[in-house]
Coordinates of C-alpha atoms in Angstrom, one line a residue:
M1 CA -59.1 6.8 -10.1
I2 CA -61.7 4.6 -8.6
S3 CA -65.1 3.5 -10.4
R4 CA -68.0 1.4 -9.3
L5 CA -68.6 -2.0 -10.6
H6 CA -71.5 -4.7 -10.5
N7 CA -72.1 -6.4 -7.0
G8 CA -70.5 -3.7 -5.1
C9 CA -67.1 -4.4 -6.6
V10 CA -64.6 -1.5 -6.8
R11 CA -62.3 -1.2 -9.6
S12 CA -59.0 0.6 -8.6
R13 CA -56.9 1.8 -11.4
G14 CA -53.1 2.1 -10.9
L15 CA -53.5 0.5 -7.4
M16 CA -50.2 -1.6 -8.0
R17 CA -48.6 0.8 -10.4
G18 CA -44.9 1.0 -9.8
L19 CA -44.3 -2.6 -9.8
A20 CA -41.6 -3.0 -12.4
G21 CA -43.4 0.0 -14.3
V22 CA -46.6 -2.1 -15.1
K23 CA -49.8 -0.3 -15.1
S24 CA -52.4 -2.5 -13.4
T25 CA -56.2 -2.7 -13.0
Q26 CA -57.5 -4.5 -10.1
N27 CA -60.8 -5.6 -9.0
V28 CA -61.3 -5.2 -5.3
L29 CA -64.0 -6.2 -2.5
F30 CA -64.1 -4.9 1.0
G31 CA -65.9 -5.9 4.0
E32 CA -69.1 -7.8 3.9
D33 CA -69.1 -7.8 0.1
A34 CA -65.7 -9.8 0.3
I35 CA -67.0 -12.3 2.9
Q36 CA -70.0 -12.9 0.9
Q37 CA -68.0 -13.8 -2.1
L38 CA -65.6 -16.1 -0.2
K39 CA -68.5 -17.8 1.5
V40 CA -69.9 -18.8 -2.0
G41 CA -66.5 -20.5 -2.9
V42 CA -66.4 -22.2 0.6
D43 CA -69.9 -23.6 0.1
C44 CA -69.2 -24.6 -3.4
I45 CA -66.2 -26.9 -2.7
H46 CA -67.9 -28.2 0.4
N47 CA -71.0 -29.3 -1.3
A48 CA -68.9 -30.8 -4.3
V49 CA -66.4 -32.7 -2.0
A50 CA -68.5 -33.5 0.9
S51 CA -71.0 -35.5 -1.1
T52 CA -68.3 -38.3 -1.8
L53 CA -67.8 -39.0 2.3
G54 CA -68.4 -42.4 3.4
P55 CA -69.5 -45.9 2.1
R56 CA -72.7 -44.3 0.9
G57 CA -71.1 -41.2 -0.6
R58 CA -72.1 -40.2 -4.0
N59 CA -69.9 -40.2 -7.2
V60 CA -69.0 -36.9 -9.1
L61 CA -68.7 -36.3 -12.8
I62 CA -65.9 -34.4 -14.0
D63 CA -65.7 -33.0 -17.5
T64 CA -62.3 -33.5 -19.2
E65 CA -60.9 -32.9 -22.7
Y66 CA -62.2 -36.4 -24.1
F67 CA -64.7 -37.9 -21.7
P68 CA -66.5 -37.3 -18.3
R69 CA -64.7 -38.9 -15.4
V70 CA -66.5 -40.4 -12.6
T71 CA -64.9 -40.6 -9.4
K72 CA -65.7 -40.7 -5.5
D73 CA -62.3 -39.6 -4.6
G74 CA -62.4 -36.3 -2.7
Y75 CA -58.9 -35.5 -3.8
T76 CA -59.9 -35.9 -7.4
V77 CA -62.9 -33.7 -7.1
A78 CA -61.0 -31.0 -5.2
Q79 CA -58.1 -30.9 -7.7
N80 CA -60.5 -30.6 -10.6
L81 CA -62.7 -27.8 -9.2
T82 CA -62.2 -24.3 -10.4
L83 CA -64.9 -21.5 -10.6
S84 CA -65.0 -19.0 -13.4
D85 CA -65.8 -16.2 -10.8
R86 CA -62.3 -15.2 -9.6
F87 CA -63.6 -14.0 -6.2
P88 CA -65.1 -17.2 -4.9
N89 CA -62.4 -19.1 -6.6
M90 CA -59.8 -17.6 -4.3
A91 CA -61.6 -19.4 -1.4
V92 CA -62.0 -22.6 -3.3
S93 CA -58.1 -22.4 -4.2
L94 CA -57.0 -21.8 -0.3
I95 CA -59.5 -24.7 0.8
K96 CA -58.0 -26.9 -2.1
Q97 CA -54.6 -26.0 -0.4
A98 CA -55.8 -27.5 2.8
A99 CA -57.1 -30.6 1.4
L100 CA -54.2 -31.4 -1.2
K101 CA -51.6 -30.7 1.5
T102 CA -53.4 -33.3 3.7
N103 CA -53.2 -35.7 0.9
T104 CA -49.6 -35.1 0.3
E105 CA -48.7 -35.5 4.1
A106 CA -51.0 -38.5 5.0
G107 CA -52.1 -39.8 1.4
D108 CA -55.9 -39.4 2.4
G109 CA -58.3 -37.3 4.4
T110 CA -58.9 -34.7 1.5
T111 CA -62.9 -34.9 2.1
T112 CA -62.4 -34.6 6.0
A113 CA -60.1 -31.8 5.6
T114 CA -62.5 -29.9 3.4
I115 CA -65.4 -30.5 5.6
L116 CA -63.6 -29.2 8.6
A117 CA -62.2 -26.2 6.8
C118 CA -65.3 -25.0 5.4
S119 CA -67.2 -25.6 8.6
I120 CA -64.8 -23.7 10.8
F121 CA -65.0 -20.8 8.3
N122 CA -68.8 -20.7 8.2
E123 CA -69.1 -21.1 12.1
A124 CA -66.5 -18.4 12.7
Q125 CA -68.2 -16.0 10.3
K126 CA -71.4 -16.3 12.4
R127 CA -69.5 -15.3 15.3
I128 CA -67.8 -12.4 13.5
S129 CA -71.3 -11.2 12.4
S130 CA -72.1 -11.1 16.2
G131 CA -69.3 -8.7 17.0
C132 CA -66.3 -11.4 17.7
H133 CA -62.7 -9.8 16.5
P134 CA -61.4 -12.3 13.8
V135 CA -57.8 -12.3 15.3
E136 CA -59.0 -13.4 18.8
L137 CA -61.2 -16.0 16.9
R138 CA -58.2 -17.4 15.4
R139 CA -56.6 -17.8 18.6
G140 CA -59.3 -19.8 19.7
I141 CA -59.3 -21.9 16.8
E142 CA -55.7 -22.7 17.5
R143 CA -56.4 -23.3 21.0
A144 CA -59.3 -25.9 20.2
V145 CA -57.2 -27.6 17.6
A146 CA -54.5 -28.4 20.4
V147 CA -57.0 -29.8 22.5
A148 CA -58.4 -32.0 19.7
E149 CA -55.0 -33.2 18.9
K150 CA -54.5 -34.6 22.3
V151 CA -57.8 -36.4 22.2
L152 CA -56.6 -38.2 18.9
N153 CA -53.1 -39.1 20.2
D154 CA -54.8 -40.4 23.4
L155 CA -57.1 -42.8 21.4
K156 CA -54.7 -44.2 18.9
R157 CA -53.5 -47.7 18.9
P158 CA -50.7 -49.4 16.8
L159 CA -52.1 -51.1 13.7
S160 CA -52.3 -54.8 13.8
K161 CA -52.2 -57.3 11.0
E162 CA -55.8 -58.0 11.2
H163 CA -56.6 -54.3 11.1
T164 CA -54.4 -53.6 8.1
E165 CA -57.2 -55.1 5.9
T166 CA -59.9 -53.0 7.5
I167 CA -57.9 -49.7 6.7
A168 CA -57.5 -51.2 3.0
Y169 CA -61.2 -51.9 2.6
I170 CA -62.5 -48.6 4.0
S171 CA -59.9 -46.7 1.7
C172 CA -60.8 -48.9 -1.4
G173 CA -64.4 -47.5 -1.0
D174 CA -65.5 -50.9 0.8
D175 CA -64.8 -52.9 -2.5
P176 CA -63.8 -56.2 -1.7
S177 CA -62.1 -57.1 -5.0
L178 CA -59.7 -54.2 -4.8
T179 CA -59.0 -54.7 -1.0
A180 CA -57.8 -58.3 -2.1
L181 CA -55.6 -57.0 -4.6
L182 CA -54.2 -54.5 -2.0
M183 CA -53.6 -57.2 0.5
E184 CA -51.9 -59.5 -1.9
A185 CA -49.5 -56.8 -2.5
F186 CA -49.0 -55.9 1.3
D187 CA -48.8 -59.5 2.1
A188 CA -45.7 -59.7 -0.2
V189 CA -43.8 -56.5 0.8
G190 CA -45.4 -55.8 4.3
P191 CA -47.3 -52.6 5.6
D192 CA -44.2 -50.4 5.2
G193 CA -43.3 -52.0 1.8
V194 CA -43.4 -50.1 -1.6
V195 CA -46.7 -50.6 -3.5
H196 CA -47.1 -49.0 -6.9
V197 CA -50.5 -48.4 -8.7
E198 CA -50.8 -48.2 -12.5
R199 CA -53.0 -48.2 -15.4
G200 CA -53.4 -51.6 -17.4
N201 CA -55.7 -54.1 -19.3
E202 CA -56.3 -56.5 -16.4
F203 CA -56.3 -56.6 -12.5
K204 CA -53.0 -58.3 -11.3
V205 CA -50.2 -57.8 -8.8
D206 CA -46.6 -58.1 -9.7
V207 CA -44.0 -58.3 -7.0
A208 CA -40.3 -57.6 -7.4
E209 CA -37.3 -57.5 -5.3
G210 CA -36.1 -54.1 -4.6
F211 CA -34.0 -51.7 -2.7
I212 CA -35.8 -48.8 -0.9
Y213 CA -34.2 -45.6 -0.5
P214 CA -35.9 -43.4 2.1
S215 CA -35.6 -40.0 0.3
G216 CA -37.8 -38.4 -2.3
P217 CA -36.8 -36.2 -5.3
L218 CA -36.5 -32.5 -5.2
P219 CA -40.0 -30.7 -5.1
H220 CA -40.4 -30.1 -8.9
V221 CA -39.9 -33.7 -10.0
L222 CA -43.4 -35.1 -9.2
H223 CA -45.7 -32.0 -9.8
N224 CA -49.0 -33.3 -9.0
S225 CA -48.2 -37.0 -9.5
A226 CA -48.3 -39.5 -6.6
T227 CA -45.6 -41.3 -8.1
V228 CA -43.4 -41.5 -11.2
S229 CA -41.9 -44.7 -12.6
V230 CA -38.9 -44.8 -14.6
D231 CA -37.5 -48.1 -16.5
K232 CA -34.0 -48.7 -17.0
A233 CA -32.5 -46.0 -14.7
L234 CA -28.9 -45.2 -14.2
I235 CA -27.8 -44.3 -10.8
V236 CA -25.0 -41.9 -9.9
A237 CA -24.2 -41.2 -6.0
T238 CA -21.9 -38.8 -4.7
G239 CA -21.1 -38.0 -0.8
D240 CA -20.2 -34.5 -1.6
P241 CA -22.6 -31.3 -2.0
I242 CA -22.9 -30.2 -5.7
N243 CA -22.2 -26.4 -5.7
R244 CA -21.4 -25.6 -9.4
V245 CA -22.9 -26.4 -12.7
D246 CA -19.5 -27.3 -14.0
E247 CA -19.5 -30.5 -11.9
I248 CA -22.5 -31.9 -13.7
V249 CA -21.5 -31.0 -17.2
P250 CA -19.6 -34.4 -17.6
L251 CA -22.7 -36.3 -16.7
L252 CA -24.9 -34.4 -18.7
Q253 CA -22.8 -35.0 -21.7
K254 CA -22.6 -38.9 -21.1
L255 CA -26.5 -38.9 -20.5
H256 CA -27.3 -37.1 -23.7
S257 CA -25.6 -39.7 -25.9
T258 CA -27.2 -42.5 -23.9
K259 CA -30.8 -41.1 -23.7
K260 CA -31.4 -42.8 -20.5
S261 CA -32.7 -41.3 -17.2
C262 CA -30.6 -41.0 -14.3
L263 CA -31.1 -40.5 -10.7
L264 CA -28.5 -38.1 -9.1
I265 CA -28.2 -38.5 -5.3
A266 CA -26.1 -35.8 -3.4
P267 CA -26.3 -34.2 0.0
D268 CA -27.3 -31.0 -1.5
F269 CA -27.7 -29.1 -5.1
A270 CA -26.9 -25.4 -5.5
D271 CA -29.8 -23.4 -6.9
D272 CA -28.3 -23.0 -10.3
V273 CA -27.7 -26.7 -10.6
K274 CA -31.3 -27.3 -9.7
T275 CA -32.3 -24.9 -12.3
T276 CA -30.0 -26.6 -14.9
L277 CA -31.3 -30.0 -14.3
L278 CA -35.0 -28.7 -14.4
V279 CA -34.7 -26.9 -17.6
N280 CA -32.9 -29.9 -19.4
R281 CA -35.7 -32.2 -18.1
V282 CA -38.3 -30.0 -19.0
R283 CA -37.1 -29.6 -22.5
G284 CA -36.5 -33.4 -23.0
T285 CA -32.9 -32.8 -23.3
V286 CA -31.5 -34.9 -20.5
D287 CA -33.5 -36.6 -17.8
V288 CA -31.7 -36.3 -14.5
I289 CA -33.9 -36.5 -11.3
P290 CA -32.1 -34.9 -8.3
V291 CA -32.5 -36.6 -4.9
K292 CA -31.1 -35.4 -1.7
A293 CA -29.2 -37.8 0.3
V294 CA -30.8 -38.9 3.6
G295 CA -28.9 -38.6 6.8
Y296 CA -26.0 -36.6 8.0
G297 CA -22.1 -37.3 8.3
S298 CA -21.1 -40.9 8.4
K299 CA -24.7 -42.2 8.6
Q300 CA -25.2 -40.7 5.3
V301 CA -22.3 -42.1 3.7
L302 CA -23.1 -45.5 4.9
Q303 CA -26.5 -45.4 3.5
L304 CA -25.2 -44.2 0.2
E305 CA -22.9 -47.2 0.2
D306 CA -26.0 -49.4 0.8
L307 CA -27.4 -47.8 -2.3
C308 CA -24.5 -48.4 -4.2
S309 CA -24.3 -52.1 -3.3
A310 CA -27.8 -52.5 -4.5
T311 CA -27.4 -50.9 -7.8
G312 CA -23.8 -51.5 -8.7
A313 CA -22.8 -47.8 -8.6
M314 CA -19.6 -46.5 -7.2
L315 CA -19.7 -43.8 -4.6
I316 CA -18.2 -40.7 -5.8
S317 CA -16.3 -38.9 -2.9
R318 CA -13.8 -36.3 -2.5
A319 CA -12.4 -38.0 0.4
D320 CA -11.3 -40.8 -2.1
D321 CA -10.1 -38.3 -4.6
G322 CA -13.2 -38.7 -6.6
S323 CA -15.5 -35.9 -8.2
L324 CA -18.2 -35.8 -10.7
E325 CA -15.9 -33.9 -13.2
S326 CA -13.9 -37.1 -13.5
L327 CA -17.1 -39.4 -13.9
K328 CA -16.3 -42.6 -15.5
D329 CA -18.6 -45.5 -16.8
E330 CA -17.8 -47.6 -13.6
H331 CA -19.4 -44.9 -11.5
F332 CA -22.9 -45.6 -13.0
G333 CA -25.3 -48.1 -11.2
L334 CA -28.3 -49.5 -13.2
V335 CA -31.7 -50.5 -11.9
E336 CA -34.6 -52.2 -14.0
R337 CA -37.0 -49.7 -12.5
A338 CA -37.4 -46.7 -10.2
I339 CA -40.6 -46.1 -8.6
I340 CA -40.5 -42.5 -7.3
S341 CA -42.7 -41.2 -4.6
P342 CA -42.5 -38.0 -2.4
S343 CA -40.8 -39.7 0.6
Q344 CA -38.8 -42.8 -0.9
I345 CA -37.6 -44.4 -4.1
A346 CA -38.1 -48.0 -4.7
L347 CA -35.5 -49.6 -6.9
T348 CA -35.8 -52.9 -8.8
P349 CA -32.2 -54.3 -9.3
S350 CA -31.2 -55.4 -12.5
S351 CA -30.5 -59.1 -13.1
N352 CA -26.8 -59.3 -12.2
E353 CA -25.0 -61.7 -10.0
D354 CA -22.3 -59.3 -8.9
I355 CA -24.9 -56.9 -7.6
A356 CA -26.7 -59.9 -5.8
S357 CA -23.5 -60.9 -4.2
A358 CA -22.7 -57.5 -3.1
V359 CA -26.0 -57.1 -1.2
T360 CA -25.7 -60.4 0.4
E361 CA -22.2 -59.3 1.3
R362 CA -23.4 -56.4 2.8
V363 CA -26.4 -57.8 4.5
Q364 CA -23.9 -60.3 6.3
E365 CA -21.7 -57.3 7.4
L366 CA -24.7 -55.5 8.8
Q367 CA -25.9 -58.6 10.8
K368 CA -22.5 -59.0 12.4
E369 CA -22.4 -55.4 13.2
L370 CA -25.9 -55.7 14.7
E371 CA -24.7 -58.4 17.3
T372 CA -21.7 -56.2 18.5
T373 CA -23.6 -52.7 18.8
E374 CA -24.9 -51.6 22.0
M375 CA -26.2 -48.3 21.4
E376 CA -30.2 -48.4 20.7
Y377 CA -30.1 -45.7 18.1
D378 CA -27.5 -47.4 16.1
K379 CA -29.2 -50.9 16.4
T380 CA -32.3 -49.1 15.0
L381 CA -30.5 -47.7 12.1
I382 CA -28.8 -51.0 11.1
Q383 CA -32.1 -52.7 11.4
M384 CA -33.7 -50.1 9.1
R385 CA -30.8 -50.5 6.6
L386 CA -31.3 -54.2 6.6
G387 CA -34.9 -54.0 5.9
R388 CA -34.1 -51.9 2.7
L389 CA -31.7 -54.2 1.5
R390 CA -33.8 -57.1 1.8
G391 CA -36.8 -55.0 0.4
C392 CA -39.2 -55.8 -2.4
T393 CA -41.8 -53.7 -4.5
A394 CA -45.4 -54.6 -5.5
T395 CA -47.1 -53.3 -8.6
I396 CA -51.0 -53.3 -8.8
T397 CA -52.3 -53.2 -12.5
V398 CA -55.7 -51.8 -12.7
G399 CA -58.0 -52.9 -15.4
G400 CA -61.7 -52.1 -16.1
L401 CA -64.4 -51.9 -18.5
S402 CA -63.6 -48.4 -19.7
D403 CA -61.1 -45.6 -18.9
V404 CA -63.3 -43.9 -16.7
D405 CA -63.8 -47.2 -14.8
V406 CA -60.0 -47.7 -14.6
D407 CA -59.2 -44.1 -13.4
E408 CA -62.0 -44.3 -10.6
K409 CA -60.3 -47.6 -9.4
K410 CA -56.9 -46.4 -9.6
D411 CA -57.8 -43.4 -7.4
R412 CA -59.1 -45.5 -4.8
L413 CA -56.3 -47.9 -4.8
V414 CA -53.6 -45.2 -4.5
D415 CA -55.6 -43.7 -1.4
A416 CA -55.8 -47.2 0.2
V417 CA -52.0 -47.6 -0.3
H418 CA -51.3 -44.2 1.4
A419 CA -53.8 -45.1 4.1
V420 CA -52.1 -48.2 5.0
H421 CA -48.7 -46.7 5.1
V422 CA -49.6 -44.0 7.4
A423 CA -51.5 -46.3 9.7
S424 CA -48.7 -48.5 9.9
K425 CA -46.2 -45.8 11.1
E426 CA -48.6 -43.9 13.4
G427 CA -51.5 -46.0 14.5
V428 CA -55.2 -45.9 14.0
V429 CA -58.4 -44.4 15.9
P430 CA -62.0 -45.3 16.0
G431 CA -63.3 -44.0 12.5
G432 CA -66.6 -43.1 11.0
G433 CA -66.2 -39.7 12.5
A434 CA -66.4 -40.9 16.0
T435 CA -63.0 -39.7 17.2
L436 CA -63.6 -36.2 15.8
L437 CA -66.8 -36.3 17.7
L438 CA -65.2 -37.3 20.9
A439 CA -62.8 -34.4 20.4
A440 CA -65.5 -32.0 19.9
Q441 CA -66.9 -33.0 23.4
K442 CA -63.4 -32.3 24.9
V443 CA -63.3 -28.9 23.3
R444 CA -66.7 -28.1 24.7
D445 CA -65.3 -29.0 28.3
E446 CA -62.6 -26.7 27.8
L447 CA -64.6 -23.7 26.6
G448 CA -64.4 -22.1 30.2
K449 CA -60.7 -21.8 29.9
A450 CA -60.8 -19.4 26.9
R451 CA -59.2 -16.1 28.0
T452 CA -61.7 -14.0 26.2
F453 CA -65.2 -14.1 24.9
D454 CA -63.8 -13.9 21.3
E455 CA -61.5 -16.6 22.0
R456 CA -64.1 -18.9 23.2
G457 CA -66.1 -18.2 19.9
G458 CA -63.0 -19.5 17.9
M459 CA -63.2 -22.8 20.2
E460 CA -66.8 -22.9 19.6
A461 CA -66.3 -22.9 15.9
V462 CA -63.9 -25.8 15.9
E463 CA -66.2 -27.7 18.3
S464 CA -69.1 -27.3 16.0
A465 CA -66.9 -28.3 13.0
L466 CA -65.7 -31.4 14.5
R467 CA -69.2 -32.7 14.5
Q468 CA -69.5 -32.1 10.7
P469 CA -67.7 -35.2 9.4
I470 CA -70.0 -37.6 11.1
M471 CA -73.2 -35.5 10.5
R472 CA -72.4 -35.5 6.8
L473 CA -71.6 -39.3 6.6
C474 CA -75.0 -40.0 8.0
K475 CA -76.7 -37.5 5.6
N476 CA -75.2 -39.2 2.6
A477 CA -76.4 -42.3 4.1
N478 CA -80.0 -41.0 4.9
I479 CA -79.5 -41.7 8.6
D480 CA -80.6 -39.5 11.6
A481 CA -77.3 -38.3 12.9
G482 CA -78.7 -37.2 16.2
L483 CA -79.3 -40.7 17.3
I484 CA -75.9 -41.9 16.0
M485 CA -74.1 -39.3 18.0
Q486 CA -76.0 -39.8 21.1
R487 CA -75.0 -43.5 21.1
I488 CA -71.4 -42.9 20.4
T489 CA -71.1 -40.3 23.0
A490 CA -72.9 -42.4 25.6
A491 CA -70.3 -45.1 25.6
V492 CA -68.8 -45.8 29.1
T493 CA -65.3 -45.8 27.7
P494 CA -64.6 -43.1 25.1
G495 CA -64.1 -44.7 21.6
D496 CA -65.6 -48.2 22.4
V497 CA -68.7 -47.6 20.2
V498 CA -68.9 -46.5 16.4
Y499 CA -71.5 -46.6 13.9
D500 CA -70.9 -48.8 10.7
A501 CA -72.7 -46.7 8.2
E502 CA -72.3 -49.6 5.4
N503 CA -73.9 -52.3 7.5
G504 CA -76.1 -50.2 9.7
V505 CA -74.8 -51.4 12.9
F506 CA -73.0 -50.2 16.3
G507 CA -69.9 -51.8 17.6
N508 CA -66.4 -51.7 18.9
P509 CA -64.3 -50.2 16.2
Y510 CA -61.5 -52.8 16.5
E511 CA -64.2 -55.5 16.4
I512 CA -66.3 -54.4 13.3
G513 CA -63.5 -52.7 11.4
V514 CA -64.3 -49.1 11.4
L515 CA -61.0 -47.4 11.8
D516 CA -59.1 -44.4 10.5
P517 CA -55.4 -43.7 10.4
V518 CA -54.6 -41.3 13.2
A519 CA -52.0 -39.3 10.8
V520 CA -54.9 -38.5 8.4
E521 CA -57.3 -37.1 11.1
L522 CA -54.3 -35.0 12.5
A523 CA -53.2 -33.7 9.1
A524 CA -56.9 -32.8 8.1
L525 CA -57.5 -31.1 11.3
R526 CA -54.2 -29.1 11.2
N527 CA -54.4 -28.1 7.7
A528 CA -58.1 -27.1 7.7
A529 CA -57.6 -24.9 11.0
S530 CA -54.7 -23.2 9.2
V531 CA -56.4 -22.3 6.1
S532 CA -59.7 -21.5 7.6
G533 CA -57.9 -19.2 10.1
T534 CA -56.5 -17.4 7.2
L535 CA -59.8 -16.8 5.5
V536 CA -61.5 -15.7 8.8
T537 CA -59.0 -12.8 9.1
A538 CA -59.5 -11.7 5.5
S539 CA -61.5 -8.5 4.9
T540 CA -60.3 -7.3 1.4
I541 CA -59.8 -9.5 -1.7
I542 CA -58.0 -8.3 -4.8
S543 CA -58.4 -10.1 -8.1
K544 CA -57.0 -9.4 -11.5
P545 CA -59.5 -8.3 -13.9
Q546 CA -60.7 -10.8 -16.9
N547 CA -59.5 -9.5 -20.3
N548 CA -63.0 -8.0 -21.2
E549 CA -62.7 -5.8 -18.0
E550 CA -59.3 -4.2 -19.1

């Protein structure tokens, strides 16, 4: 049975009947009605997030359970945006997926990803209305993204020490005091070091020696948090996969009596083992954080041995007649603190002379091995291991006049930490939307290579979207975008001229400090194109009814 609802919505009774014998009532929209509802959601998240872009972007107030939260962080805005109308909210959820995935991959770029995704969708819809086929449009979108990626990679340069502060300053929202804190931390640990940001009563930077293990926890541990900090954590490492729940029972029993958290590092975990650890952690019974061991074969074992040297643990291996089922107290290591992020774990060692001596001995062994190793790959791996053993971590404590102020500053610092990390690894490109604008020009030059008229429409949608970040940045600063774009594109050498929206001047990006991490731009572009391409090809949307529609 089908009945007509408001706004052209169709209610289909029994549409999903047969799934586990459950009777279902769904709200369904087709064709133009569906597209219009998706557009409402796309425009809503675009307007909310895009308003924060650039040094002159606006703040957003977010209602919370206790008090409003003020932020200029696009990630926080996107994360907290949910519409009461389910149809538009489906589009919001998909755009959020692109934005939040960009933040996870590159640590920043949420606002850029949102602007690109929304713009590609809207431009593509204009062409669909003119008769273009959505599937061909999507092929054009993918073709244009490949062209833009090449431009980004061609323009990137390595991050120099002097430009580290530039990236930090931009990501801190052009706040010199926050930038100074961040640079103090990075001066201590280096651009690849671990910097943790937490709430506190005052602004300060604490630096602690530590060991960096380059592997994060299994996906369920962090949820939506950027990092998790655990004090007085135990360490257990095994060189063998954990295939049965029986193997971890002795560990769970020992931990239940100590009430301490434990990092369990192993090459792999069976699904039922993961489930058991998760259930115990969620219930608060035993807190075990599973971490997949990095590397393969002998290289994996060597890095686990490095970890054990730094923590006082004893590696458990069947090759040495050891097993988790025969776990003893001497197998446990201990650290003062473990800072857990998606890609690595920073361990602050306990004050133990035996551990310090073991690390020193390990470093000396690796230095001798480095002198005799001829293969470049092996040399690189040894150098990385030495860096981890010598590593240190910095913790930035954020204070403020109110909780709202503290949270807002913390958001900016977390973004800046991620931005510096990805910039140091993959390099930087001219910022302020200039590189995306130059990519748009290149896409326009390639339009003639489209195989069909509809594919060309998809490329045109991306070309137009790539201009939107700089246009929005100018709009937020009340500046004529046309004049800015003309000056940038007229430069003799592409990328030699950018616009500094904060100070109102043009200049070389590397001289005036207007730079973006290339990894952020690439992640934003790829994720935006992926999600917008999915939305463009949708012609039907189905939503579960509200309770009052049952």
